[in-house]
């Protein structure tokens, strides 16, 4: 299998897994809307940023100073690692994971596995995958166009989610925030 075919296969798995995840974990909004359209914002940002980034990546400017095979290899690796982190984080949350921001009946704060280090490992995994996608095109403009807007959309989502968790759990969630970083262990 060529490196490009592997890249395509990993991207296809990524797309299909996100579609499946959305269908399996979407909950009808509660009377009190907690999501604040953050899910919609993420999807709109992705739908605009990826085609724009792909277009820029196919142009012949702003290339990284390294061979394309290295970029696509590193990019594919980061996508796969990001997906793995995302799915392990989701499996750790089990029934508490929802596509839209929700506080479920008997909801508890999960603080083991990746969650012992960072509060949002599923989002961290996604962002690592988007960084990999941008890098795979061996282009600064593509990488920036894909990664930056998607990161901003996820940061908004994290803000919305943390507000909902703080409102639901108060001091317990605040203590969890004090013990952990947001997205990058020991750093941020």
Tab-separated table of C-alpha atoms in Angstrom:
chain	number	residue	atom	x	y	z
A	1	UNK	CA	0.000	0.000	0.000
A	2	UNK	CA	1.376	3.405	-0.948
A	3	UNK	CA	1.723	6.172	1.611
A	4	UNK	CA	-0.963	8.205	-0.156
A	5	UNK	CA	-3.352	5.216	-0.130
A	6	UNK	CA	-2.688	4.786	3.603
A	7	UNK	CA	-3.412	8.495	4.124
A	8	UNK	CA	-6.690	8.133	2.230
A	9	UNK	CA	-7.662	5.016	4.206
A	10	UNK	CA	-6.956	6.693	7.554
A	11	UNK	CA	-8.964	9.766	6.490
A	12	UNK	CA	-11.864	7.554	5.391
A	13	UNK	CA	-11.839	5.747	8.746
A	14	UNK	CA	-11.788	9.145	10.461
A	15	UNK	CA	-14.772	10.458	8.488
A	16	UNK	CA	-16.838	7.291	8.911
A	17	UNK	CA	-16.072	7.065	12.630
A	18	UNK	CA	-17.205	10.669	13.192
A	19	UNK	CA	-20.452	10.071	11.281
A	20	UNK	CA	-21.102	6.927	13.326
A	21	UNK	CA	-20.193	8.700	16.560
A	22	UNK	CA	-22.578	11.550	15.802
A	23	UNK	CA	-25.446	9.184	15.120
A	24	UNK	CA	-24.841	7.055	18.199
A	25	UNK	CA	-24.219	9.790	20.753
A	26	UNK	CA	-26.511	12.685	19.850
A	27	UNK	CA	-29.094	13.367	22.548
A	28	UNK	CA	-32.172	15.481	22.030
A	29	UNK	CA	-31.487	18.875	23.562
A	30	UNK	CA	-32.764	19.384	27.083
A	31	UNK	CA	-35.215	22.120	27.882
A	32	UNK	CA	-32.201	24.148	28.921
A	33	UNK	CA	-29.953	24.362	25.855
A	34	UNK	CA	-26.349	23.921	26.988
A	35	UNK	CA	-24.687	23.393	23.607
A	36	UNK	CA	-24.971	27.051	22.500
A	37	UNK	CA	-24.641	25.885	18.886
A	38	UNK	CA	-21.054	24.813	19.494
A	39	UNK	CA	-21.527	21.497	17.664
A	40	UNK	CA	-22.931	23.328	14.654
A	41	UNK	CA	-20.038	25.811	14.791
A	42	UNK	CA	-17.481	23.001	14.776
A	43	UNK	CA	-19.088	21.300	11.776
A	44	UNK	CA	-19.464	24.526	9.773
A	45	UNK	CA	-15.831	25.402	10.496
A	46	UNK	CA	-14.673	21.939	9.406
A	47	UNK	CA	-16.794	22.030	6.241
A	48	UNK	CA	-15.243	25.375	5.250
A	49	UNK	CA	-11.664	24.916	6.508
A	50	UNK	CA	-10.874	21.496	5.089
A	51	UNK	CA	-11.781	22.193	1.431
A	52	UNK	CA	-10.021	25.572	1.647
A	53	UNK	CA	-6.955	23.917	3.181
A	54	UNK	CA	-6.958	21.131	0.594
A	55	UNK	CA	-7.185	23.719	-2.195
A	56	UNK	CA	-4.236	25.651	-0.753
A	57	UNK	CA	-2.311	22.434	-0.193
A	58	UNK	CA	-2.622	21.548	-3.865
A	59	UNK	CA	-1.105	24.890	-4.923
A	60	UNK	CA	2.625	25.111	-5.439
A	61	UNK	CA	3.548	27.654	-2.751
A	62	UNK	CA	4.274	27.756	0.958
A	63	UNK	CA	5.815	24.279	1.023
A	64	UNK	CA	7.568	22.923	4.093
A	65	UNK	CA	11.325	22.497	3.553
A	66	UNK	CA	11.120	18.703	3.511
A	67	UNK	CA	10.073	15.967	1.100
A	68	UNK	CA	6.339	15.454	0.577
A	69	UNK	CA	6.588	11.808	1.623
A	70	UNK	CA	7.766	12.862	5.063
A	71	UNK	CA	4.901	15.359	5.414
A	72	UNK	CA	2.264	12.855	4.365
A	73	UNK	CA	3.827	10.173	6.574
A	74	UNK	CA	3.979	12.408	9.656
A	75	UNK	CA	0.506	13.778	8.898
A	76	UNK	CA	-0.996	10.304	8.552
A	77	UNK	CA	0.699	9.202	11.773
A	78	UNK	CA	-0.678	12.224	13.680
A	79	UNK	CA	-4.178	11.620	12.323
A	80	UNK	CA	-4.033	7.982	13.458
A	81	UNK	CA	-2.636	8.866	16.905
A	82	UNK	CA	-5.238	11.618	17.303
A	83	UNK	CA	-8.039	9.230	16.376
A	84	UNK	CA	-6.737	6.661	18.835
A	85	UNK	CA	-6.607	9.223	21.655
A	86	UNK	CA	-10.093	10.464	20.756
A	87	UNK	CA	-11.635	6.989	20.742
A	88	UNK	CA	-9.907	5.901	23.956
A	89	UNK	CA	-11.156	9.077	25.653
A	90	UNK	CA	-14.690	8.444	24.397
A	91	UNK	CA	-14.557	4.825	25.546
A	92	UNK	CA	-13.365	6.027	28.958
A	93	UNK	CA	-16.372	8.355	29.249
A	94	UNK	CA	-18.743	5.626	28.059
A	95	UNK	CA	-22.345	6.775	28.395
A	96	UNK	CA	-21.333	10.257	29.558
A	97	UNK	CA	-20.024	11.101	26.083
A	98	UNK	CA	-22.529	12.971	23.944
A	99	UNK	CA	-22.095	14.813	20.652
A	100	UNK	CA	-23.940	17.818	21.992
A	101	UNK	CA	-23.185	19.372	25.378
A	102	UNK	CA	-25.433	17.595	27.888
A	103	UNK	CA	-25.404	16.786	31.565
A	104	UNK	CA	-26.988	13.352	31.838
A	105	UNK	CA	-28.940	11.836	34.707
A	106	UNK	CA	-26.500	10.528	37.333
A	107	UNK	CA	-23.655	12.251	35.459
A	108	UNK	CA	-20.251	11.995	37.138
A	109	UNK	CA	-16.899	13.620	36.501
A	110	UNK	CA	-14.500	11.098	34.972
A	111	UNK	CA	-10.964	11.638	36.278
A	112	UNK	CA	-9.030	8.505	35.290
A	113	UNK	CA	-7.203	7.451	32.135
A	114	UNK	CA	-6.361	10.444	29.941
A	115	UNK	CA	-8.742	12.466	32.115
A	116	UNK	CA	-6.273	12.298	35.003
A	117	UNK	CA	-3.984	14.590	32.970
A	118	UNK	CA	-6.249	16.682	30.747
A	119	UNK	CA	-9.912	17.612	30.849
A	120	UNK	CA	-10.618	17.281	27.130
A	121	UNK	CA	-8.617	14.388	25.649
A	122	UNK	CA	-11.221	13.641	22.960
A	123	UNK	CA	-10.874	17.214	21.680
A	124	UNK	CA	-7.081	17.033	22.021
A	125	UNK	CA	-7.121	13.898	19.867
A	126	UNK	CA	-9.300	15.601	17.276
A	127	UNK	CA	-7.024	18.626	17.155
A	128	UNK	CA	-3.971	16.397	16.743
A	129	UNK	CA	-5.732	14.745	13.799
A	130	UNK	CA	-6.536	18.117	12.212
A	131	UNK	CA	-2.911	19.186	12.668
A	132	UNK	CA	-1.862	15.960	10.949
A	133	UNK	CA	-4.271	16.618	8.102
A	134	UNK	CA	-2.780	20.065	7.562
A	135	UNK	CA	0.786	18.738	7.730
A	136	UNK	CA	0.023	15.970	5.240
A	137	UNK	CA	-0.369	18.581	2.493
A	138	UNK	CA	3.235	19.782	3.011
A	139	UNK	CA	2.019	23.376	3.015
A	140	UNK	CA	2.013	26.159	5.603
A	141	UNK	CA	-1.110	27.780	4.134
A	142	UNK	CA	-2.974	24.444	4.179
A	143	UNK	CA	-1.882	23.634	7.714
A	144	UNK	CA	-2.862	27.064	9.048
A	145	UNK	CA	-6.172	27.126	7.141
A	146	UNK	CA	-7.196	23.730	8.494
A	147	UNK	CA	-5.789	23.837	12.013
A	148	UNK	CA	-6.341	27.400	13.262
A	149	UNK	CA	-10.092	27.856	12.565
A	150	UNK	CA	-10.896	24.330	13.765
A	151	UNK	CA	-8.870	24.931	16.944
A	152	UNK	CA	-10.790	28.140	17.618
A	153	UNK	CA	-14.113	26.326	17.149
A	154	UNK	CA	-13.016	23.589	19.563
A	155	UNK	CA	-11.855	26.175	22.105
A	156	UNK	CA	-15.312	27.748	21.984
A	157	UNK	CA	-16.845	24.292	22.481
A	158	UNK	CA	-14.563	23.661	25.463
A	159	UNK	CA	-15.626	26.983	27.005
A	160	UNK	CA	-19.305	26.045	26.597
A	161	UNK	CA	-18.746	22.557	27.992
A	162	UNK	CA	-16.773	23.781	30.988
A	163	UNK	CA	-19.482	26.339	31.801
A	164	UNK	CA	-22.087	23.550	31.783
A	165	UNK	CA	-19.931	21.270	33.942
A	166	UNK	CA	-19.119	24.052	36.385
A	167	UNK	CA	-22.805	24.908	36.673
A	168	UNK	CA	-23.733	21.249	37.252
A	169	UNK	CA	-20.875	20.230	39.570
A	170	UNK	CA	-19.647	23.491	41.094
A	171	UNK	CA	-16.693	23.064	43.446
A	172	UNK	CA	-16.138	19.444	42.420
A	173	UNK	CA	-15.526	20.433	38.793
A	174	UNK	CA	-13.523	23.482	39.821
A	175	UNK	CA	-11.213	21.217	41.862
A	176	UNK	CA	-10.874	18.932	38.824
A	177	UNK	CA	-9.917	21.968	36.705
A	178	UNK	CA	-7.252	22.907	39.242
A	179	UNK	CA	-5.686	19.409	39.065
A	180	UNK	CA	-5.654	19.042	35.278
A	181	UNK	CA	-4.716	20.928	32.139
A	182	UNK	CA	-7.189	21.678	29.373
A	183	UNK	CA	-5.667	20.011	26.281
A	184	UNK	CA	-1.919	19.394	26.595
A	185	UNK	CA	-0.610	17.474	29.631
A	186	UNK	CA	1.481	19.633	32.003
A	187	UNK	CA	1.347	22.618	29.587
A	188	UNK	CA	-2.144	23.889	28.661
